[in-house]
Amino acid sequence: MKAIVLRELGGPTQLRYEDVEVPTPKANEVLVKLKYAALNRRDLWITYGQYPGMELPSILGADGAGEVVAVGEQVSDIKVGSAVVINPALNWGESRAFHGPDHRILGMPSDGTYAEYVVVPAENVFTKPTYLSWEEAAALPLAGVTAFRSLMYRGNLKKGENVLIPGIGSGVALLALQIAVAHGANVFVTSSSDEKLERAKQLGAKGGVNYRSENWMKEMKKLMDGVDLIIDSVGGENFNHLINLAKPGGRIVNFGATSGTVKELLLPRIFFKHLDIKGSTMGSPEDFKEMLQFFEEHKISPYVDKSYPLKEAIEALIYMENATNFGKITLKIE
């Protein structure tokens, strides 16, 4: 089969389009013939060695959707020919509150979805929602479960609350926007692009502010009367601004740090406002199941920005690295 393999570090240009053996499912595993895969920033960081537990060589890719073509022993509830979407959170563990020590994400060290076929545990495949295309289904898993868990489980989002999503444009941020709007929240966003702000409004955002503006904090405060819940993947120096925008008793859920560390966390502003600051990453099997049910109920579709053939994965990751995308980037697997 054809696959995108990372053998050496140094960025996406180190990836190679190679012939490798089709994997064989073991007990309690299934073999999926992939239709589409989708990119995540995790894949980009891995090519630079900026991810824990590095093991090479490896086939990248956490997200994918396709048809089951073989099942291992002891798999009785999944039939060959089933259309499935893959939950990339492997070995989550027993507690929904946090993942266990054996948890890992598909696509390094376990070979992932940048390939014609992938083997995954049977418990990690779910029936593909019929209303989603193959491409949309592949774009959903990692971003969808991350956004859903951050909002609904960790964030305890309630109807009518004000939600702030900094850095709108990523796959997770856009799905968080759609989930929150569908749940009846008032969503506000930030971006360095006025075009992305306008497109976010078309997807249901009440308003947005360009954070490159000198007075963006004041502009945001004019738009809303404080924030009940902030879903942040940016971190960096703007994190203290988020603390300032939060209402007393508000919540901040963080699942990333694309702008780096928070160098000076102002603790008095946290405890005097009685804020809850929570971390979140990926999601449990329960989160994934509930996410699919929520999307099915509200007919939410991931926003796909651009698609490339599998052999052009390098170009796709470079496009992602330039941070101009609005939504998910996918790989079509012929």
CSV table of C-alpha atoms in Angstrom, one decimal:
chain,number,residue,atom,x,y,z
A,1,MET,CA,0.0,0.0,0.0
A,2,LYS,CA,1.0,3.7,-0.3
A,3,ALA,CA,1.7,5.6,2.8
A,4,ILE,CA,3.3,8.8,4.1
A,5,VAL,CA,6.3,7.8,6.3
A,6,LEU,CA,8.4,9.9,8.6
A,7,ARG,CA,11.9,8.5,9.1
A,8,GLU,CA,13.9,11.6,10.0
A,9,LEU,CA,13.1,14.8,11.8
A,10,GLY,CA,13.3,18.2,10.2
A,11,GLY,CA,9.9,19.4,9.3
A,12,PRO,CA,7.3,18.2,6.7
A,13,THR,CA,9.8,18.0,3.9
A,14,GLN,CA,11.2,14.9,5.6
A,15,LEU,CA,8.1,12.9,4.8
A,16,ARG,CA,8.3,10.2,2.2
A,17,TYR,CA,5.6,8.7,-0.1
A,18,GLU,CA,6.4,5.0,0.1
A,19,ASP,CA,5.2,1.5,-0.5
A,20,VAL,CA,4.7,-0.4,2.7
A,21,GLU,CA,3.0,-3.7,3.7
A,22,VAL,CA,-0.7,-3.7,4.3
A,23,PRO,CA,-1.1,-4.3,8.1
A,24,THR,CA,-2.9,-7.4,9.4
A,25,PRO,CA,-5.5,-7.0,12.2
A,26,LYS,CA,-4.8,-8.9,15.4
A,27,ALA,CA,-7.3,-10.0,17.9
A,28,ASN,CA,-9.8,-7.3,18.7
A,29,GLU,CA,-8.6,-5.1,15.8
A,30,VAL,CA,-10.0,-4.1,12.5
A,31,LEU,CA,-8.5,-3.2,9.1
A,32,VAL,CA,-9.9,0.0,7.6
A,33,LYS,CA,-9.5,0.9,3.9
A,34,LEU,CA,-9.4,4.7,4.2
A,35,LYS,CA,-11.2,7.1,1.9
A,36,TYR,CA,-9.9,10.3,3.5
A,37,ALA,CA,-7.6,11.4,6.2
A,38,ALA,CA,-7.3,14.8,7.8
A,39,LEU,CA,-4.4,16.9,9.1
A,40,ASN,CA,-3.9,18.2,12.7
A,41,ARG,CA,-1.2,20.4,14.1
A,42,ARG,CA,0.0,17.5,16.0
A,43,ASP,CA,1.3,16.0,12.7
A,44,LEU,CA,3.3,19.1,12.0
A,45,TRP,CA,4.9,19.2,15.4
A,46,ILE,CA,5.8,15.5,15.1
A,47,THR,CA,7.8,16.2,12.0
A,48,TYR,CA,10.0,18.6,14.0
A,49,GLY,CA,10.3,16.2,16.9
A,50,GLN,CA,8.2,18.6,19.1
A,51,TYR,CA,6.0,15.9,20.6
A,52,PRO,CA,6.4,13.5,23.5
A,53,GLY,CA,7.1,9.8,23.0
A,54,MET,CA,8.8,10.2,19.6
A,55,GLU,CA,9.3,6.9,17.8
A,56,LEU,CA,10.4,6.6,14.2
A,57,PRO,CA,9.8,5.5,11.5
A,58,SER,CA,6.1,6.1,11.7
A,59,ILE,CA,3.1,6.7,9.5
A,60,LEU,CA,1.4,10.0,10.6
A,61,GLY,CA,-2.3,10.8,10.8
A,62,ALA,CA,-4.8,10.7,13.6
A,63,ASP,CA,-8.0,11.3,11.6
A,64,GLY,CA,-9.6,9.1,9.0
A,65,ALA,CA,-12.8,7.5,7.7
A,66,GLY,CA,-13.3,4.5,5.5
A,67,GLU,CA,-14.6,0.9,5.1
A,68,VAL,CA,-13.8,-2.1,7.3
A,69,VAL,CA,-12.2,-4.7,5.0
A,70,ALA,CA,-11.0,-7.3,7.6
A,71,VAL,CA,-11.5,-8.1,11.3
A,72,GLY,CA,-9.4,-9.9,13.7
A,73,GLU,CA,-10.3,-12.7,16.0
A,74,GLN,CA,-12.9,-11.9,18.8
A,75,VAL,CA,-14.4,-9.1,16.7
A,76,SER,CA,-18.1,-10.0,16.4
A,77,ASP,CA,-20.0,-6.7,16.4
A,78,ILE,CA,-18.3,-5.1,13.4
A,79,LYS,CA,-18.9,-6.4,9.9
A,80,VAL,CA,-16.7,-6.2,6.8
A,81,GLY,CA,-18.1,-3.5,4.6
A,82,SER,CA,-19.1,-1.2,7.5
A,83,ALA,CA,-18.6,2.5,6.9
A,84,VAL,CA,-16.7,3.9,9.9
A,85,VAL,CA,-15.1,6.9,11.4
A,86,ILE,CA,-12.0,6.4,13.7
A,87,ASN,CA,-11.7,7.6,17.2
A,88,PRO,CA,-7.9,8.4,17.4
A,89,ALA,CA,-7.7,8.3,21.2
A,90,LEU,CA,-6.3,4.8,21.9
A,91,ASN,CA,-6.3,3.1,25.3
A,92,TRP,CA,-8.1,6.1,27.1
A,93,GLY,CA,-8.4,4.2,30.3
A,94,GLU,CA,-11.1,3.6,32.9
A,95,SER,CA,-11.9,7.2,34.1
A,96,ARG,CA,-13.8,9.7,32.0
A,97,ALA,CA,-12.2,12.5,33.9
A,98,PHE,CA,-8.6,11.9,32.6
A,99,HIS,CA,-6.8,9.4,30.4
A,100,GLY,CA,-4.7,6.6,31.8
A,101,PRO,CA,-1.0,5.9,31.5
A,102,ASP,CA,-1.3,3.7,28.4
A,103,HIS,CA,-3.2,6.3,26.4
A,104,ARG,CA,-1.7,7.3,23.0
A,105,ILE,CA,-3.0,9.0,19.9
A,106,LEU,CA,-3.1,7.3,16.5
A,107,GLY,CA,-0.4,8.3,14.1
A,108,MET,CA,2.9,8.0,16.0
A,109,PRO,CA,3.9,5.8,17.6
A,110,SER,CA,1.1,3.7,16.2
A,111,ASP,CA,0.9,3.9,12.4
A,112,GLY,CA,-1.8,6.3,11.4
A,113,THR,CA,-4.1,7.4,8.6
A,114,TYR,CA,-1.8,8.9,6.0
A,115,ALA,CA,-2.1,5.6,4.2
A,116,GLU,CA,-4.4,3.4,2.1
A,117,TYR,CA,-5.1,1.1,5.1
A,118,VAL,CA,-4.8,1.4,8.9
A,119,VAL,CA,-5.3,-1.1,11.7
A,120,VAL,CA,-7.1,0.1,14.9
A,121,PRO,CA,-8.7,-1.5,17.9
A,122,ALA,CA,-12.3,-2.5,17.2
A,123,GLU,CA,-13.5,-0.3,20.1
A,124,ASN,CA,-12.1,2.8,18.2
A,125,VAL,CA,-14.3,2.6,15.2
A,126,PHE,CA,-17.8,4.1,15.1
A,127,THR,CA,-20.5,4.1,12.5
A,128,LYS,CA,-20.0,7.0,10.1
A,129,PRO,CA,-22.9,9.4,10.3
A,130,THR,CA,-24.9,9.0,7.1
A,131,TYR,CA,-25.4,12.7,6.5
A,132,LEU,CA,-21.6,13.4,6.4
A,133,SER,CA,-19.5,12.8,3.3
A,134,TRP,CA,-16.4,10.7,3.6
A,135,GLU,CA,-14.3,13.9,3.6
A,136,GLU,CA,-16.4,15.5,6.4
A,137,ALA,CA,-16.3,12.3,8.5
A,138,ALA,CA,-12.5,12.2,8.2
A,139,ALA,CA,-12.2,15.8,9.3
A,140,LEU,CA,-14.3,15.3,12.4
A,141,PRO,CA,-12.6,13.0,15.0
A,142,LEU,CA,-9.7,14.7,16.8
A,143,ALA,CA,-11.0,18.3,16.4
A,144,GLY,CA,-14.6,17.3,17.2
A,145,VAL,CA,-14.0,15.3,20.4
A,146,THR,CA,-11.5,18.0,21.6
A,147,ALA,CA,-14.0,20.8,21.0
A,148,PHE,CA,-17.0,18.8,22.4
A,149,ARG,CA,-15.2,17.7,25.6
A,150,SER,CA,-13.8,21.2,26.2
A,151,LEU,CA,-17.2,22.8,25.9
A,152,MET,CA,-19.7,20.2,27.3
A,153,TYR,CA,-17.8,18.1,29.8
A,154,ARG,CA,-14.9,20.2,31.1
A,155,GLY,CA,-16.6,23.6,30.4
A,156,ASN,CA,-20.2,22.6,31.5
A,157,LEU,CA,-21.7,24.9,28.9
A,158,LYS,CA,-25.2,26.1,29.5
A,159,LYS,CA,-27.7,27.6,27.1
A,160,GLY,CA,-27.6,31.4,26.9
A,161,GLU,CA,-24.0,31.8,28.2
A,162,ASN,CA,-21.3,33.9,26.6
A,163,VAL,CA,-18.5,31.9,25.0
A,164,LEU,CA,-15.2,33.3,23.7
A,165,ILE,CA,-13.1,31.3,21.3
A,166,PRO,CA,-9.7,33.0,20.6
A,167,GLY,CA,-7.9,32.3,17.3
A,168,ILE,CA,-10.9,31.3,15.2
A,169,GLY,CA,-10.0,29.4,12.0
A,170,SER,CA,-8.6,26.1,13.2
A,171,GLY,CA,-10.6,23.0,12.9
A,172,VAL,CA,-11.1,22.7,16.6
A,173,ALA,CA,-12.1,26.3,17.0
A,174,LEU,CA,-14.6,26.2,14.2
A,175,LEU,CA,-16.2,23.0,15.5
A,176,ALA,CA,-16.4,24.6,19.0
A,177,LEU,CA,-18.1,27.6,17.5
A,178,GLN,CA,-20.7,25.3,15.8
A,179,ILE,CA,-21.3,23.2,18.9
A,180,ALA,CA,-21.7,26.2,21.1
A,181,VAL,CA,-24.1,27.9,18.7
A,182,ALA,CA,-26.2,24.7,18.4
A,183,HIS,CA,-26.3,24.5,22.2
A,184,GLY,CA,-27.8,28.0,22.4
A,185,ALA,CA,-24.7,29.9,23.5
A,186,ASN,CA,-23.7,33.4,22.5
A,187,VAL,CA,-20.3,33.0,20.8
A,188,PHE,CA,-17.6,35.6,20.3
A,189,VAL,CA,-14.3,35.1,18.5
A,190,THR,CA,-10.9,36.7,17.9
A,191,SER,CA,-8.5,36.4,15.0
A,192,SER,CA,-5.7,38.3,13.3
A,193,SER,CA,-7.8,38.2,10.0
A,194,ASP,CA,-10.8,40.3,9.5
A,195,GLU,CA,-11.9,37.9,6.7
A,196,LYS,CA,-11.9,35.0,9.2
A,197,LEU,CA,-14.0,37.1,11.6
A,198,GLU,CA,-16.6,37.7,9.0
A,199,ARG,CA,-16.7,34.0,8.0
A,200,ALA,CA,-17.1,33.1,11.7
A,201,LYS,CA,-20.2,35.4,11.9
A,202,GLN,CA,-21.6,33.5,8.9
A,203,LEU,CA,-21.3,30.3,11.0
A,204,GLY,CA,-23.2,31.9,13.9
A,205,ALA,CA,-20.7,34.0,15.9
A,206,LYS,CA,-22.4,37.0,17.5
A,207,GLY,CA,-19.3,39.1,17.0
A,208,GLY,CA,-15.5,39.2,16.7
A,209,VAL,CA,-12.4,41.3,17.2
A,210,ASN,CA,-9.1,41.5,15.5
A,211,TYR,CA,-6.5,40.9,18.3
A,212,ARG,CA,-3.9,42.8,16.4
A,213,SER,CA,-5.9,45.9,17.1
A,214,GLU,CA,-4.4,48.1,19.8
A,215,ASN,CA,-7.6,48.3,21.8
A,216,TRP,CA,-9.0,44.8,21.1
A,217,MET,CA,-9.8,44.2,24.7
A,218,LYS,CA,-12.0,47.3,24.9
A,219,GLU,CA,-13.6,46.4,21.7
A,220,MET,CA,-14.4,42.9,23.0
A,221,LYS,CA,-15.9,44.3,26.2
A,222,LYS,CA,-18.2,46.5,24.2
A,223,LEU,CA,-19.5,43.4,22.3
A,224,MET,CA,-20.5,41.4,25.4
A,225,ASP,CA,-21.1,41.7,29.1
A,226,GLY,CA,-18.2,39.5,30.2
A,227,VAL,CA,-17.5,35.8,29.3
A,228,ASP,CA,-18.9,32.8,31.1
A,229,LEU,CA,-16.7,30.3,29.3
A,230,ILE,CA,-13.4,30.7,27.3
A,231,ILE,CA,-12.2,27.8,25.1
A,232,ASP,CA,-8.5,28.5,24.5
A,233,SER,CA,-5.8,26.8,22.5
A,234,VAL,CA,-3.5,29.8,22.1
A,235,GLY,CA,-1.9,30.4,25.6
A,236,GLY,CA,1.0,32.8,25.5
A,237,GLU,CA,0.9,36.5,26.6
A,238,ASN,CA,-2.8,36.9,25.7
A,239,PHE,CA,-3.8,34.4,28.4
A,240,ASN,CA,-3.9,37.1,31.1
A,241,HIS,CA,-6.2,39.1,28.8
A,242,LEU,CA,-8.6,36.2,28.8
A,243,ILE,CA,-8.5,36.2,32.6
A,244,ASN,CA,-9.5,39.9,32.5
A,245,LEU,CA,-12.4,39.2,30.1
A,246,ALA,CA,-13.8,36.3,32.2
A,247,LYS,CA,-16.8,37.0,34.4
A,248,PRO,CA,-16.5,36.4,38.2
A,249,GLY,CA,-17.1,32.7,38.6
A,250,GLY,CA,-16.2,32.1,34.9
A,251,ARG,CA,-14.4,29.2,33.4
A,252,ILE,CA,-11.4,28.9,31.1
A,253,VAL,CA,-10.7,25.5,29.4
A,254,ASN,CA,-7.3,25.3,27.7
A,255,PHE,CA,-6.3,22.5,25.3
A,256,GLY,CA,-3.2,24.0,23.6
A,257,ALA,CA,-0.4,26.6,23.6
A,258,THR,CA,0.2,27.6,20.0
A,259,SER,CA,1.6,31.0,21.2
A,260,GLY,CA,3.8,29.4,23.8
A,261,THR,CA,3.9,29.5,27.6
A,262,VAL,CA,2.2,32.0,29.9
A,263,LYS,CA,5.2,33.8,31.4
A,264,GLU,CA,3.5,35.8,34.1
A,265,LEU,CA,0.3,34.3,35.3
A,266,LEU,CA,-1.5,36.9,37.5
A,267,LEU,CA,-2.9,34.7,40.3
A,268,PRO,CA,-4.8,37.5,42.2
A,269,ARG,CA,-7.0,38.0,39.2
A,270,ILE,CA,-7.8,34.3,39.3
A,271,PHE,CA,-8.7,33.9,42.9
A,272,PHE,CA,-10.4,37.2,43.4
A,273,LYS,CA,-12.7,36.4,40.5
A,274,HIS,CA,-13.2,32.8,41.7
A,275,LEU,CA,-12.3,31.5,38.2
A,276,ASP,CA,-12.0,27.9,37.2
A,277,ILE,CA,-9.1,27.1,34.9
A,278,LYS,CA,-9.2,23.6,33.5
A,279,GLY,CA,-7.0,21.6,31.1
A,280,SER,CA,-8.4,19.2,28.5
A,281,THR,CA,-7.0,17.1,25.7
A,282,MET,CA,-8.7,14.7,23.3
A,283,GLY,CA,-11.6,12.8,24.8
A,284,SER,CA,-12.9,9.6,26.3
A,285,PRO,CA,-14.9,7.0,24.4
A,286,GLU,CA,-18.0,8.5,26.1
A,287,ASP,CA,-17.1,11.9,24.9
A,288,PHE,CA,-16.6,10.6,21.3
A,289,LYS,CA,-19.9,8.8,21.3
A,290,GLU,CA,-21.8,11.8,22.7
A,291,MET,CA,-20.1,14.1,20.2
A,292,LEU,CA,-21.3,11.9,17.3
A,293,GLN,CA,-24.8,11.9,18.7
A,294,PHE,CA,-24.8,15.7,19.2
A,295,PHE,CA,-23.5,16.2,15.6
A,296,GLU,CA,-26.1,13.8,14.2
A,297,GLU,CA,-28.9,15.6,16.2
A,298,HIS,CA,-27.9,19.1,15.0
A,299,LYS,CA,-26.6,18.0,11.6
A,300,ILE,CA,-23.3,19.8,12.1
A,301,SER,CA,-20.6,19.3,9.4
A,302,PRO,CA,-16.9,20.1,9.8
A,303,TYR,CA,-15.8,23.0,7.7
A,304,VAL,CA,-13.2,21.8,5.1
A,305,ASP,CA,-10.8,24.4,3.8
A,306,LYS,CA,-8.8,22.5,1.3
A,307,SER,CA,-8.0,18.9,0.1
A,308,TYR,CA,-4.9,17.3,-1.3
A,309,PRO,CA,-4.2,13.9,-2.7
A,310,LEU,CA,-2.3,11.6,-0.3
A,311,LYS,CA,0.9,11.9,-2.2
A,312,GLU,CA,0.9,15.7,-1.6
A,313,ALA,CA,0.9,15.5,2.2
A,314,ILE,CA,4.1,17.6,2.4
A,315,GLU,CA,2.4,20.4,0.5
A,316,ALA,CA,-0.7,20.1,2.7
A,317,LEU,CA,1.3,20.3,6.0
A,318,ILE,CA,3.3,23.3,4.7
A,319,TYR,CA,-0.1,25.0,3.9
A,320,MET,CA,-1.2,24.3,7.5
A,321,GLU,CA,2.1,25.6,8.8
A,322,ASN,CA,1.4,29.0,7.1
A,323,ALA,CA,-1.8,29.3,9.2
A,324,THR,CA,-3.9,30.7,6.4
A,325,ASN,CA,-6.5,27.9,6.5
A,326,PHE,CA,-10.1,28.4,7.7
A,327,GLY,CA,-11.2,24.9,8.7
A,328,LYS,CA,-9.8,21.4,8.2
A,329,ILE,CA,-7.3,20.2,5.6
A,330,THR,CA,-7.9,16.7,4.2
A,331,LEU,CA,-6.0,14.1,2.2
A,332,LYS,CA,-7.9,12.1,-0.4
A,333,ILE,CA,-6.8,8.5,-0.6
A,334,GLU,CA,-7.4,7.0,-4.0
